[in-house]
Amino acid sequence: MRESWSSKFSFILVAAGSAIGLGNIWRFPIMVGQNGGAIFVLFYLIFVFFFALPILNAEISLGRAGQISVVGIFKKFAPKSFWKYLGFLYIITSIFILSYYSVVAGWIFNYFLYGISGNLKNLSSIEKAAEVFQNMSLSPFSQIFGLFLIIFLTALTVLGGIKGGIEKVCKILMPVLFILLLILVLRAITLEGALRGLKFYLLPDISKINPKVLISGMGQAFFSLSLGVGAMLTYGSYLSRDENIFKASLWIVIADTLVAFLAGLIIFPSLFSVEGLNIKAGPSLIFVTLPIVFYHLPLGFFFEILFFLLIIIAAITSTISLLEIPVTYLIDEKNFSRKKAVFFTSLLTFFLGIPSALSLGISKAFTSFLNIFGGEKGFLEVLDIFFGHFSLSIGSLLLCLFVAYKLKFLPVLENLNQPQKFPFEKLFKIFISLICPLGIFILILFFLFYPKEIG
């Protein structure tokens, strides 16, 4: 008999954990800083509820209708057709994303350990902070150790199964994550100079509206909810028949968006509290710029440790869902035991992650892996472009087309428990068949013609 979540609340916590990750606490503030502040936040919120939410509903509903792995779902509803390859695309995408995502999460873990050991206490300048990150990047031991630790913790959780592993861990980690967020927000908004950061973050400037802001807001909304990789299909397959998917999806979106919003309330008041820091710092924001903020704070050492612990928790709840996708496939389709499936996929992912771990200067071959889009890209960056952007976009686009034009919305609508107070069904069909595919197609074109803008 197939396992299921013990309650709707447990499912919401686990699914929200899948959505909440580095994209919320690391990437979201970067995108806000580079795209005009509050005006980006406004469009991000619009796209989350009118673009990402319908796709989330479709994924979870299709998963529950199938009650099987991502490959099995397409075999079940479209037997002897090419649609099963979409399931394989999800599995391949999840493994490759997990391989380099674990490397980045490993950096966070290393910084957490550095913080505990006191090695981040005296980062009073950009130069000193950049030197620490460079030393970590060029250390094979640090890189491989961080990757191994994240994969190991993820495998240990998934090994426990749905109730005994994933659900149990997320029930602990998610409340802790929100508690840490609130502590850090309260500290950030009481800093001297915090008001300037709050104005940048919360008061939209319409003069900053441009196509890049719109597209970036759409992309962030799409990527922040773990769409297009099969995570929500997989988690939905463990959902009991009597749960209301529409309400559950709404709560998942609210939780995911709230974490991103609170992360901004931590970072921008903090950045504006120290003169001379660049709010458009990009990927170095967390590792180079923020340690300087903590250096200037009373009890900064304590809050720095809390901050990196917060990001580790967010990352782990996402890596769990990424690993569960191929594990479920091996259990359902190949009759693997959970132990064997977890061991095989974890080992594969670890070895696939090693080139990414060596691609920040340790290995010349992996650091300058491919010359595309007008410049040399490292192995990790190449994987992020192809799997973290193109593959996710194509996966969601094809899912919309499958639901709308192959299934004619059945059995998705039957599983959705949609509200009856307004014409939900008609709106859902319009969004999944037309608006969402069009938006994703525009996103793909943007990646193709403006690759340097990929954040």
XYZ file of N, CA, C and O in Angstrom, residues 12-13 15-17 19-20 24 49 174 177-178 181 225 249-262:
112
model
N 1.310 20.423 3.636
C 1.608 21.832 3.380
C 3.010 22.184 3.861
O 3.770 22.866 3.153
N 3.381 21.704 5.050
C 4.722 21.967 5.581
C 5.796 21.387 4.668
O 6.793 22.058 4.347
N 5.528 20.398 1.408
C 5.511 21.019 0.076
C 6.063 22.438 0.131
O 6.788 22.864 -0.776
N 5.719 23.171 1.190
C 6.273 24.518 1.359
C 7.784 24.432 1.543
O 8.540 25.267 1.015
N 8.236 23.398 2.271
C 9.670 23.198 2.445
C 10.372 22.947 1.128
O 11.491 23.423 0.905
N 9.405 24.119 -1.777
C 9.424 25.391 -2.498
C 10.413 26.374 -1.879
O 11.118 27.104 -2.581
N 10.465 26.403 -0.535
C 11.331 27.344 0.164
C 12.770 26.830 0.122
O 13.064 25.735 0.580
N 14.567 31.610 -2.300
C 13.845 32.592 -1.487
C 14.780 33.491 -0.695
O 14.566 34.693 -0.602
N 0.786 34.772 -7.773
C -0.610 34.377 -7.570
C -1.379 34.192 -8.889
O -2.350 33.434 -8.924
N 10.732 23.397 9.517
C 9.951 24.532 9.033
C 9.577 25.508 10.150
O 9.732 26.726 9.984
N 12.675 27.395 11.006
C 12.987 28.371 9.968
C 12.215 29.668 10.179
O 12.787 30.771 10.111
N 10.912 29.567 10.446
C 10.100 30.777 10.635
C 10.488 31.517 11.912
O 10.488 32.755 11.942
N 13.661 33.380 11.123
C 13.326 34.519 10.269
C 12.803 35.693 11.087
O 13.247 36.839 10.914
N 8.853 28.300 -6.614
C 7.865 27.319 -6.145
C 8.175 25.873 -6.557
O 7.314 25.004 -6.488
N -2.643 24.401 -1.904
C -1.759 25.136 -2.810
C -1.653 26.594 -2.405
O -0.577 27.202 -2.469
N -2.774 27.154 -2.015
C -2.795 28.559 -1.598
C -1.906 28.767 -0.372
O -1.129 29.723 -0.305
N -1.992 27.855 0.588
C -1.156 27.956 1.786
C 0.322 27.760 1.464
O 1.189 28.425 2.054
N 0.622 26.886 0.525
C 2.015 26.674 0.110
C 2.581 27.947 -0.500
O 3.696 28.378 -0.176
N 1.807 28.570 -1.376
C 2.231 29.813 -2.017
C 2.420 30.920 -0.981
O 3.393 31.682 -1.023
N 1.482 31.023 -0.040
C 1.585 32.056 0.997
C 2.846 31.844 1.837
O 3.596 32.796 2.111
N 3.105 30.596 2.245
C 4.293 30.304 3.059
C 5.573 30.603 2.291
O 6.507 31.230 2.820
N 5.623 30.180 1.031
C 6.803 30.403 0.198
C 7.059 31.890 -0.008
O 8.194 32.372 0.127
N 6.001 32.631 -0.318
C 6.125 34.069 -0.565
C 6.492 34.816 0.714
O 7.288 35.766 0.689
N 5.930 34.376 1.835
C 6.219 35.016 3.116
C 7.692 34.887 3.480
O 8.306 35.851 3.971
N 8.282 33.723 3.229
C 9.700 33.528 3.528
C 10.565 34.461 2.685
O 11.493 35.101 3.198
N 10.262 34.543 1.386
C 11.016 35.452 0.513
C 10.865 36.899 0.979
O 11.845 37.651 1.054
N 9.636 37.277 1.324
C 9.367 38.646 1.770
C 10.127 38.958 3.063
O 10.751 40.016 3.199
N 10.108 38.025 4.012
C 10.814 38.222 5.286
C 12.325 38.270 5.074
O 13.033 39.011 5.765
